[in-house]
Amino acid sequence: MRVLMANGVKLNWREDGDPAGVPVVFANSLGTDLRLWDQILPLLPSGLRIIRFDKRGHGLSDCPPAPYAMADLVSDAEALLDGLGISDCVFVGLSIGGMIGQGLAARRPDLVHALVLSNTAAKMGDAAMWQARIDAIRAGGIETLADAVMERWFSPAFLARPDLTAWRNMLTRTPVEGYIGCCHAIAGADLTESTKALTLPTLAIAGREDGASPPDLVQGTARMIAGSRFTVIEGAGHLPCVEDPAAYAALLNDFLKEHAHV
């Protein structure tokens, strides 16, 4: 565990791999922490400097009071990379992590050489939907929505597995202020115009059974970025790096070989 002050927030981050290697930065989804990526790390090639972090309000990072704005989350990631001396990285973001990646690539093209947008979009849902979720959590806690979230996250096959419990617990143990803060950030974010202006190499990944960001939504965002590549992982939901780490890592490895020369 390491902590770095970034944009006024203490962020928990972790480094794996080769400290002198090609930097690859992973940003996790709403309601998860940096352990989201555990299963794919052993499947990635050598020669990578792998950076993971808990965004504000999640994991072991600080949890400022809600609401947050997407600009806050982008600034956190920007300050983290500047603080670690990282530039020209491959940024892999899932769900809200992918929104952070889009915002960071638009603001600081010097920091992001290539982008992986996983189970995400330039705009996710509408303000009314997110407000309803916020109100429900304020009234009854994250537990009241946990089963419905699991059904959006995972395929029916995964829902029957015993390890579902760990992911449900990760969700429900997320600080309420952190979860709600990030809900506000997503609700207020429409990255369409800045994402349309991106020109960097981009791989977009969807899960066929994703109930939170369906393939059509992910593909629509991919089409905004000239030259991007879009692919679907069959049989997986919103967290394909959890449900099918081998397929997910294979896609990443091909992208890294092409655009990071590993």
PDB file of C-alpha atoms in Angstrom:
ATOM      1  CA  MET A   1       0.000   0.000   0.000  1.00  0.00           C
ATOM      2  CA  ARG A   2       1.228   3.468  -0.927  1.00  0.00           C
ATOM      3  CA  VAL A   3      -0.442   6.820  -0.519  1.00  0.00           C
ATOM      4  CA  LEU A   4       0.132   9.972  -2.550  1.00  0.00           C
ATOM      5  CA  MET A   5      -1.441  13.386  -2.076  1.00  0.00           C
ATOM      6  CA  ALA A   6      -3.111  14.177  -5.403  1.00  0.00           C
ATOM      7  CA  ASN A   7      -5.338  17.182  -5.978  1.00  0.00           C
ATOM      8  CA  GLY A   8      -5.788  17.584  -2.232  1.00  0.00           C
ATOM      9  CA  VAL A   9      -6.890  13.951  -1.743  1.00  0.00           C
ATOM     10  CA  LYS A  10      -4.773  11.100  -0.368  1.00  0.00           C
ATOM     11  CA  LEU A  11      -5.008   8.326  -2.959  1.00  0.00           C
ATOM     12  CA  ASN A  12      -4.090   4.720  -2.291  1.00  0.00           C
ATOM     13  CA  TRP A  13      -2.085   3.307  -5.188  1.00  0.00           C
ATOM     14  CA  ARG A  14      -0.089   0.208  -6.026  1.00  0.00           C
ATOM     15  CA  GLU A  15       2.750  -0.543  -8.417  1.00  0.00           C
ATOM     16  CA  ASP A  16       3.487  -3.962  -9.910  1.00  0.00           C
ATOM     17  CA  GLY A  17       5.818  -5.185 -12.616  1.00  0.00           C
ATOM     18  CA  ASP A  18       8.942  -3.429 -13.857  1.00  0.00           C
ATOM     19  CA  PRO A  19       9.519   0.065 -12.359  1.00  0.00           C
ATOM     20  CA  ALA A  20      11.348   0.986 -15.560  1.00  0.00           C
ATOM     21  CA  GLY A  21       8.769  -0.559 -17.857  1.00  0.00           C
ATOM     22  CA  VAL A  22       6.047   0.828 -20.091  1.00  0.00           C
ATOM     23  CA  PRO A  23       3.468   2.483 -17.800  1.00  0.00           C
ATOM     24  CA  VAL A  24      -0.037   1.011 -17.857  1.00  0.00           C
ATOM     25  CA  VAL A  25      -2.551   2.679 -15.529  1.00  0.00           C
ATOM     26  CA  PHE A  26      -5.776   0.960 -14.440  1.00  0.00           C
ATOM     27  CA  ALA A  27      -8.863   2.823 -13.164  1.00  0.00           C
ATOM     28  CA  ASN A  28     -11.660   0.812 -11.579  1.00  0.00           C
ATOM     29  CA  SER A  29     -15.431   1.021 -11.690  1.00  0.00           C
ATOM     30  CA  LEU A  30     -18.022   2.458  -9.318  1.00  0.00           C
ATOM     31  CA  GLY A  31     -18.271   0.347  -6.173  1.00  0.00           C
ATOM     32  CA  THR A  32     -14.985  -1.530  -6.653  1.00  0.00           C
ATOM     33  CA  ASP A  33     -11.378  -0.952  -5.632  1.00  0.00           C
ATOM     34  CA  LEU A  34      -8.027  -1.680  -7.258  1.00  0.00           C
ATOM     35  CA  ARG A  35      -8.458  -5.418  -6.618  1.00  0.00           C
ATOM     36  CA  LEU A  36     -10.778  -5.394  -9.643  1.00  0.00           C
ATOM     37  CA  TRP A  37      -7.722  -6.112 -11.798  1.00  0.00           C
ATOM     38  CA  ASP A  38      -6.084  -8.848  -9.709  1.00  0.00           C
ATOM     39  CA  GLN A  39      -6.918 -11.743 -12.011  1.00  0.00           C
ATOM     40  CA  ILE A  40      -5.551 -10.242 -15.196  1.00  0.00           C
ATOM     41  CA  LEU A  41      -2.190  -9.024 -13.872  1.00  0.00           C
ATOM     42  CA  PRO A  42      -0.480 -12.449 -13.998  1.00  0.00           C
ATOM     43  CA  LEU A  43      -1.635 -12.782 -17.623  1.00  0.00           C
ATOM     44  CA  LEU A  44      -0.013  -9.561 -18.861  1.00  0.00           C
ATOM     45  CA  PRO A  45       3.419  -9.490 -20.542  1.00  0.00           C
ATOM     46  CA  SER A  46       6.617  -8.606 -18.725  1.00  0.00           C
ATOM     47  CA  GLY A  47       8.138  -5.175 -19.181  1.00  0.00           C
ATOM     48  CA  LEU A  48       5.162  -3.221 -17.847  1.00  0.00           C
ATOM     49  CA  ARG A  49       5.027  -0.726 -14.999  1.00  0.00           C
ATOM     50  CA  ILE A  50       1.501  -1.410 -13.745  1.00  0.00           C
ATOM     51  CA  ILE A  51      -0.161   1.311 -11.692  1.00  0.00           C
ATOM     52  CA  ARG A  52      -3.516   0.853  -9.970  1.00  0.00           C
ATOM     53  CA  PHE A  53      -5.275   3.269  -7.649  1.00  0.00           C
ATOM     54  CA  ASP A  54      -8.419   3.695  -5.598  1.00  0.00           C
ATOM     55  CA  LYS A  55     -10.321   6.762  -6.766  1.00  0.00           C
ATOM     56  CA  ARG A  56     -11.593   9.139  -4.112  1.00  0.00           C
ATOM     57  CA  GLY A  57     -14.293   7.657  -1.915  1.00  0.00           C
ATOM     58  CA  HIS A  58     -13.272   4.077  -2.692  1.00  0.00           C
ATOM     59  CA  GLY A  59     -10.941   1.465  -1.264  1.00  0.00           C
ATOM     60  CA  LEU A  60      -8.260   2.911   1.001  1.00  0.00           C
ATOM     61  CA  SER A  61      -8.254   6.410  -0.497  1.00  0.00           C
ATOM     62  CA  ASP A  62      -9.677   9.474   1.209  1.00  0.00           C
ATOM     63  CA  CYS A  63     -13.442   9.915   1.112  1.00  0.00           C
ATOM     64  CA  PRO A  64     -14.369  13.606   0.871  1.00  0.00           C
ATOM     65  CA  PRO A  65     -18.047  14.514   1.340  1.00  0.00           C
ATOM     66  CA  ALA A  66     -20.262  14.153  -1.727  1.00  0.00           C
ATOM     67  CA  PRO A  67     -20.901  15.414  -4.351  1.00  0.00           C
ATOM     68  CA  TYR A  68     -17.943  15.010  -6.695  1.00  0.00           C
ATOM     69  CA  ALA A  69     -17.642  16.238 -10.285  1.00  0.00           C
ATOM     70  CA  MET A  70     -16.034  14.286 -13.118  1.00  0.00           C
ATOM     71  CA  ALA A  71     -13.478  17.107 -13.334  1.00  0.00           C
ATOM     72  CA  ASP A  72     -12.470  16.291  -9.738  1.00  0.00           C
ATOM     73  CA  LEU A  73     -11.850  12.645 -10.592  1.00  0.00           C
ATOM     74  CA  VAL A  74      -9.896  13.549 -13.717  1.00  0.00           C
ATOM     75  CA  SER A  75      -7.803  16.025 -11.718  1.00  0.00           C
ATOM     76  CA  ASP A  76      -7.099  13.325  -9.120  1.00  0.00           C
ATOM     77  CA  ALA A  77      -5.768  10.975 -11.803  1.00  0.00           C
ATOM     78  CA  GLU A  78      -3.813  13.781 -13.445  1.00  0.00           C
ATOM     79  CA  ALA A  79      -2.145  14.736 -10.161  1.00  0.00           C
ATOM     80  CA  LEU A  80      -1.386  11.094  -9.359  1.00  0.00           C
ATOM     81  CA  LEU A  81       0.387  10.524 -12.678  1.00  0.00           C
ATOM     82  CA  ASP A  82       2.268  13.812 -12.416  1.00  0.00           C
ATOM     83  CA  GLY A  83       3.279  12.906  -8.865  1.00  0.00           C
ATOM     84  CA  LEU A  84       4.571   9.508  -9.999  1.00  0.00           C
ATOM     85  CA  GLY A  85       6.408  10.994 -12.961  1.00  0.00           C
ATOM     86  CA  ILE A  86       4.310   9.040 -15.445  1.00  0.00           C
ATOM     87  CA  SER A  87       3.679  10.245 -18.990  1.00  0.00           C
ATOM     88  CA  ASP A  88       2.808   8.588 -22.269  1.00  0.00           C
ATOM     89  CA  CYS A  89       0.953   5.743 -20.526  1.00  0.00           C
ATOM     90  CA  VAL A  90      -1.650   3.276 -21.680  1.00  0.00           C
ATOM     91  CA  PHE A  91      -4.734   4.095 -19.595  1.00  0.00           C
ATOM     92  CA  VAL A  92      -7.220   1.271 -18.977  1.00  0.00           C
ATOM     93  CA  GLY A  93     -10.504   2.439 -17.461  1.00  0.00           C
ATOM     94  CA  LEU A  94     -13.638   0.449 -16.702  1.00  0.00           C
ATOM     95  CA  SER A  95     -17.043   2.150 -16.342  1.00  0.00           C
ATOM     96  CA  ILE A  96     -16.455   5.411 -14.431  1.00  0.00           C
ATOM     97  CA  GLY A  97     -12.749   4.607 -14.803  1.00  0.00           C
ATOM     98  CA  GLY A  98     -13.241   4.801 -18.564  1.00  0.00           C
ATOM     99  CA  MET A  99     -14.918   8.185 -18.197  1.00  0.00           C
ATOM    100  CA  ILE A 100     -11.910   9.356 -16.181  1.00  0.00           C
ATOM    101  CA  GLY A 101      -9.671   8.051 -18.967  1.00  0.00           C
ATOM    102  CA  GLN A 102     -11.599   9.946 -21.640  1.00  0.00           C
ATOM    103  CA  GLY A 103     -11.418  13.157 -19.630  1.00  0.00           C
ATOM    104  CA  LEU A 104      -7.720  12.739 -18.873  1.00  0.00           C
ATOM    105  CA  ALA A 105      -6.793  11.980 -22.489  1.00  0.00           C
ATOM    106  CA  ALA A 106      -8.664  15.091 -23.629  1.00  0.00           C
ATOM    107  CA  ARG A 107      -7.110  17.344 -21.002  1.00  0.00           C
ATOM    108  CA  ARG A 108      -3.558  15.953 -20.940  1.00  0.00           C
ATOM    109  CA  PRO A 109      -2.663  14.159 -24.163  1.00  0.00           C
ATOM    110  CA  ASP A 110       0.955  14.122 -22.965  1.00  0.00           C
ATOM    111  CA  LEU A 111      -0.022  11.719 -20.196  1.00  0.00           C
ATOM    112  CA  VAL A 112      -2.019   9.207 -22.247  1.00  0.00           C
ATOM    113  CA  HIS A 113      -0.522   7.533 -25.304  1.00  0.00           C
ATOM    114  CA  ALA A 114      -3.284   4.966 -25.825  1.00  0.00           C
ATOM    115  CA  LEU A 115      -6.664   4.307 -24.239  1.00  0.00           C
ATOM    116  CA  VAL A 116      -8.673   1.218 -23.330  1.00  0.00           C
ATOM    117  CA  LEU A 117     -12.339   2.035 -22.706  1.00  0.00           C
ATOM    118  CA  SER A 118     -13.981  -0.910 -21.006  1.00  0.00           C
ATOM    119  CA  ASN A 119     -17.724  -1.124 -20.346  1.00  0.00           C
ATOM    120  CA  THR A 120     -18.083   2.636 -20.434  1.00  0.00           C
ATOM    121  CA  ALA A 121     -19.408   5.525 -22.493  1.00  0.00           C
ATOM    122  CA  ALA A 122     -19.098   9.260 -22.990  1.00  0.00           C
ATOM    123  CA  LYS A 123     -22.412   9.600 -21.168  1.00  0.00           C
ATOM    124  CA  MET A 124     -23.851   6.955 -18.851  1.00  0.00           C
ATOM    125  CA  GLY A 125     -27.499   7.212 -17.877  1.00  0.00           C
ATOM    126  CA  ASP A 126     -29.330  10.445 -17.092  1.00  0.00           C
ATOM    127  CA  ALA A 127     -29.525  12.731 -14.101  1.00  0.00           C
ATOM    128  CA  ALA A 128     -32.948  11.450 -13.008  1.00  0.00           C
ATOM    129  CA  MET A 129     -31.772   7.833 -12.919  1.00  0.00           C
ATOM    130  CA  TRP A 130     -28.704   8.690 -10.863  1.00  0.00           C
ATOM    131  CA  GLN A 131     -30.703  10.879  -8.497  1.00  0.00           C
ATOM    132  CA  ALA A 132     -33.102   8.015  -7.863  1.00  0.00           C
ATOM    133  CA  ARG A 133     -30.148   5.795  -6.971  1.00  0.00           C
ATOM    134  CA  ILE A 134     -28.684   8.467  -4.704  1.00  0.00           C
ATOM    135  CA  ASP A 135     -32.021   8.913  -2.933  1.00  0.00           C
ATOM    136  CA  ALA A 136     -32.394   5.167  -2.416  1.00  0.00           C
ATOM    137  CA  ILE A 137     -28.912   4.896  -0.923  1.00  0.00           C
ATOM    138  CA  ARG A 138     -29.476   7.884   1.342  1.00  0.00           C
ATOM    139  CA  ALA A 139     -32.658   6.228   2.573  1.00  0.00           C
ATOM    140  CA  GLY A 140     -31.483   2.648   3.019  1.00  0.00           C
ATOM    141  CA  GLY A 141     -27.782   2.293   2.272  1.00  0.00           C
ATOM    142  CA  ILE A 142     -26.016   0.501  -0.564  1.00  0.00           C
ATOM    143  CA  GLU A 143     -27.298  -2.847   0.716  1.00  0.00           C
ATOM    144  CA  THR A 144     -30.796  -2.054  -0.547  1.00  0.00           C
ATOM    145  CA  LEU A 145     -29.524  -1.938  -4.152  1.00  0.00           C
ATOM    146  CA  ALA A 146     -26.830  -4.586  -3.949  1.00  0.00           C
ATOM    147  CA  ASP A 147     -28.703  -7.495  -5.530  1.00  0.00           C
ATOM    148  CA  ALA A 148     -29.934  -5.356  -8.421  1.00  0.00           C
ATOM    149  CA  VAL A 149     -26.387  -4.086  -8.999  1.00  0.00           C
ATOM    150  CA  MET A 150     -25.037  -7.644  -9.057  1.00  0.00           C
ATOM    151  CA  GLU A 151     -27.560  -8.509 -11.756  1.00  0.00           C
ATOM    152  CA  ARG A 152     -26.350  -5.564 -13.862  1.00  0.00           C
ATOM    153  CA  TRP A 153     -22.705  -6.422 -13.253  1.00  0.00           C
ATOM    154  CA  PHE A 154     -22.640 -10.150 -13.907  1.00  0.00           C
ATOM    155  CA  SER A 155     -23.968 -12.826 -16.221  1.00  0.00           C
ATOM    156  CA  PRO A 156     -26.481 -15.381 -14.881  1.00  0.00           C
ATOM    157  CA  ALA A 157     -23.739 -18.006 -14.775  1.00  0.00           C
ATOM    158  CA  PHE A 158     -21.521 -15.859 -12.554  1.00  0.00           C
ATOM    159  CA  LEU A 159     -24.426 -14.955 -10.266  1.00  0.00           C
ATOM    160  CA  ALA A 160     -24.573 -18.629  -9.266  1.00  0.00           C
ATOM    161  CA  ARG A 161     -20.897 -18.795  -8.293  1.00  0.00           C
ATOM    162  CA  PRO A 162     -19.811 -18.605  -4.637  1.00  0.00           C
ATOM    163  CA  ASP A 163     -17.255 -15.870  -5.340  1.00  0.00           C
ATOM    164  CA  LEU A 164     -20.134 -13.496  -6.143  1.00  0.00           C
ATOM    165  CA  THR A 165     -20.217 -12.878  -2.384  1.00  0.00           C
ATOM    166  CA  ALA A 166     -16.824 -11.168  -2.454  1.00  0.00           C
ATOM    167  CA  TRP A 167     -17.929  -8.694  -5.115  1.00  0.00           C
ATOM    168  CA  ARG A 168     -21.204  -8.009  -3.346  1.00  0.00           C
ATOM    169  CA  ASN A 169     -19.278  -7.333  -0.145  1.00  0.00           C
ATOM    170  CA  MET A 170     -16.864  -5.041  -1.965  1.00  0.00           C
ATOM    171  CA  LEU A 171     -19.814  -3.026  -3.239  1.00  0.00           C
ATOM    172  CA  THR A 172     -21.690  -2.796   0.060  1.00  0.00           C
ATOM    173  CA  ARG A 173     -18.542  -1.878   1.991  1.00  0.00           C
ATOM    174  CA  THR A 174     -17.840   1.080  -0.271  1.00  0.00           C
ATOM    175  CA  PRO A 175     -18.259   4.300   1.764  1.00  0.00           C
ATOM    176  CA  VAL A 176     -21.709   5.753   1.141  1.00  0.00           C
ATOM    177  CA  GLU A 177     -20.290   9.263   0.612  1.00  0.00           C
ATOM    178  CA  GLY A 178     -17.789   7.929  -1.894  1.00  0.00           C
ATOM    179  CA  TYR A 179     -20.360   5.957  -3.850  1.00  0.00           C
ATOM    180  CA  ILE A 180     -22.852   8.823  -3.894  1.00  0.00           C
ATOM    181  CA  GLY A 181     -20.106  11.316  -4.733  1.00  0.00           C
ATOM    182  CA  CYS A 182     -19.187   9.307  -7.822  1.00  0.00           C
ATOM    183  CA  CYS A 183     -22.865   8.901  -8.761  1.00  0.00           C
ATOM    184  CA  HIS A 184     -23.068  12.696  -8.868  1.00  0.00           C
ATOM    185  CA  ALA A 185     -19.943  12.791 -11.042  1.00  0.00           C
ATOM    186  CA  ILE A 186     -21.410  10.379 -13.578  1.00  0.00           C
ATOM    187  CA  ALA A 187     -24.798  12.102 -13.540  1.00  0.00           C
ATOM    188  CA  GLY A 188     -23.232  15.439 -14.399  1.00  0.00           C
ATOM    189  CA  ALA A 189     -20.828  14.184 -17.066  1.00  0.00           C
ATOM    190  CA  ASP A 190     -21.350  14.335 -20.800  1.00  0.00           C
ATOM    191  CA  LEU A 191     -17.966  13.855 -22.445  1.00  0.00           C
ATOM    192  CA  THR A 192     -19.305  13.605 -25.987  1.00  0.00           C
ATOM    193  CA  GLU A 193     -17.642  16.671 -27.466  1.00  0.00           C
ATOM    194  CA  SER A 194     -14.214  16.136 -25.907  1.00  0.00           C
ATOM    195  CA  THR A 195     -14.272  12.414 -26.721  1.00  0.00           C
ATOM    196  CA  LYS A 196     -15.110  13.150 -30.349  1.00  0.00           C
ATOM    197  CA  ALA A 197     -11.911  15.205 -30.524  1.00  0.00           C
ATOM    198  CA  LEU A 198      -9.661  12.331 -29.358  1.00  0.00           C
ATOM    199  CA  THR A 199      -7.223  10.924 -31.902  1.00  0.00           C
ATOM    200  CA  LEU A 200      -5.153   8.468 -29.855  1.00  0.00           C
ATOM    201  CA  PRO A 201      -5.198   4.671 -30.343  1.00  0.00           C
ATOM    202  CA  THR A 202      -8.267   3.324 -28.561  1.00  0.00           C
ATOM    203  CA  LEU A 203      -9.629  -0.135 -27.799  1.00  0.00           C
ATOM    204  CA  ALA A 204     -13.240  -0.327 -26.592  1.00  0.00           C
ATOM    205  CA  ILE A 205     -14.356  -3.496 -24.795  1.00  0.00           C
ATOM    206  CA  ALA A 206     -17.924  -4.522 -23.969  1.00  0.00           C
ATOM    207  CA  GLY A 207     -19.488  -7.515 -22.239  1.00  0.00           C
ATOM    208  CA  ARG A 208     -22.307  -9.156 -24.147  1.00  0.00           C
ATOM    209  CA  GLU A 209     -24.407  -9.493 -20.972  1.00  0.00           C
ATOM    210  CA  ASP A 210     -23.575  -6.113 -19.452  1.00  0.00           C
ATOM    211  CA  GLY A 211     -26.689  -4.594 -17.895  1.00  0.00           C
ATOM    212  CA  ALA A 212     -24.980  -1.357 -16.866  1.00  0.00           C
ATOM    213  CA  SER A 213     -23.276  -0.368 -20.130  1.00  0.00           C
ATOM    214  CA  PRO A 214     -24.672  -2.550 -22.937  1.00  0.00           C
ATOM    215  CA  PRO A 215     -22.520  -3.222 -26.006  1.00  0.00           C
ATOM    216  CA  ASP A 216     -24.434  -0.737 -28.166  1.00  0.00           C
ATOM    217  CA  LEU A 217     -23.631   2.048 -25.700  1.00  0.00           C
ATOM    218  CA  VAL A 218     -19.929   1.191 -25.633  1.00  0.00           C
ATOM    219  CA  GLN A 219     -19.814   0.889 -29.413  1.00  0.00           C
ATOM    220  CA  GLY A 220     -21.490   4.274 -29.790  1.00  0.00           C
ATOM    221  CA  THR A 221     -18.677   5.877 -27.832  1.00  0.00           C
ATOM    222  CA  ALA A 222     -16.030   3.945 -29.758  1.00  0.00           C
ATOM    223  CA  ARG A 223     -17.450   5.324 -33.002  1.00  0.00           C
ATOM    224  CA  MET A 224     -16.758   8.856 -31.747  1.00  0.00           C
ATOM    225  CA  ILE A 225     -12.997   8.202 -31.815  1.00  0.00           C
ATOM    226  CA  ALA A 226     -11.485   7.922 -35.264  1.00  0.00           C
ATOM    227  CA  GLY A 227      -9.638   4.659 -35.810  1.00  0.00           C
ATOM    228  CA  SER A 228     -10.800   3.047 -32.575  1.00  0.00           C
ATOM    229  CA  ARG A 229     -11.346  -0.685 -32.280  1.00  0.00           C
ATOM    230  CA  PHE A 230     -14.429  -2.259 -30.656  1.00  0.00           C
ATOM    231  CA  THR A 231     -14.845  -5.798 -29.401  1.00  0.00           C
ATOM    232  CA  VAL A 232     -17.341  -7.778 -27.319  1.00  0.00           C
ATOM    233  CA  ILE A 233     -16.522 -10.495 -24.797  1.00  0.00           C
ATOM    234  CA  GLU A 234     -19.217 -13.143 -24.976  1.00  0.00           C
ATOM    235  CA  GLY A 235     -20.798 -14.460 -21.804  1.00  0.00           C
ATOM    236  CA  ALA A 236     -19.525 -11.618 -19.634  1.00  0.00           C
ATOM    237  CA  GLY A 237     -21.234  -8.680 -17.992  1.00  0.00           C
ATOM    238  CA  HIS A 238     -20.057  -5.305 -16.720  1.00  0.00           C
ATOM    239  CA  LEU A 239     -16.795  -6.635 -15.250  1.00  0.00           C
ATOM    240  CA  PRO A 240     -15.363  -8.917 -17.952  1.00  0.00           C
ATOM    241  CA  CYS A 241     -11.904  -8.733 -16.360  1.00  0.00           C
ATOM    242  CA  VAL A 242     -13.486 -10.679 -13.484  1.00  0.00           C
ATOM    243  CA  GLU A 243     -15.708 -13.081 -15.425  1.00  0.00           C
ATOM    244  CA  ASP A 244     -13.258 -13.925 -18.220  1.00  0.00           C
ATOM    245  CA  PRO A 245      -9.785 -12.670 -17.323  1.00  0.00           C
ATOM    246  CA  ALA A 246      -8.101 -14.792 -20.002  1.00  0.00           C
ATOM    247  CA  ALA A 247     -10.146 -13.255 -22.832  1.00  0.00           C
ATOM    248  CA  TYR A 248      -9.742  -9.786 -21.362  1.00  0.00           C
ATOM    249  CA  ALA A 249      -5.976 -10.123 -20.970  1.00  0.00           C
ATOM    250  CA  ALA A 250      -5.634 -11.468 -24.504  1.00  0.00           C
ATOM    251  CA  LEU A 251      -7.285  -8.324 -25.874  1.00  0.00           C
ATOM    252  CA  LEU A 252      -5.081  -6.093 -23.737  1.00  0.00           C
ATOM    253  CA  ASN A 253      -1.931  -7.967 -24.695  1.00  0.00           C
ATOM    254  CA  ASP A 254      -2.592  -7.596 -28.417  1.00  0.00           C
ATOM    255  CA  PHE A 255      -3.285  -3.873 -27.938  1.00  0.00           C
ATOM    256  CA  LEU A 256      -0.139  -3.403 -25.840  1.00  0.00           C
ATOM    257  CA  LYS A 257       2.033  -5.215 -28.370  1.00  0.00           C
ATOM    258  CA  GLU A 258       0.713  -2.966 -31.125  1.00  0.00           C
ATOM    259  CA  HIS A 259       0.703   0.373 -29.345  1.00  0.00           C
ATOM    260  CA  ALA A 260       3.127   0.059 -26.420  1.00  0.00           C
ATOM    261  CA  HIS A 261       5.648  -2.216 -28.128  1.00  0.00           C
ATOM    262  CA  VAL A 262       5.907  -4.790 -25.337  1.00  0.00           C
TER     263      VAL A 262
END
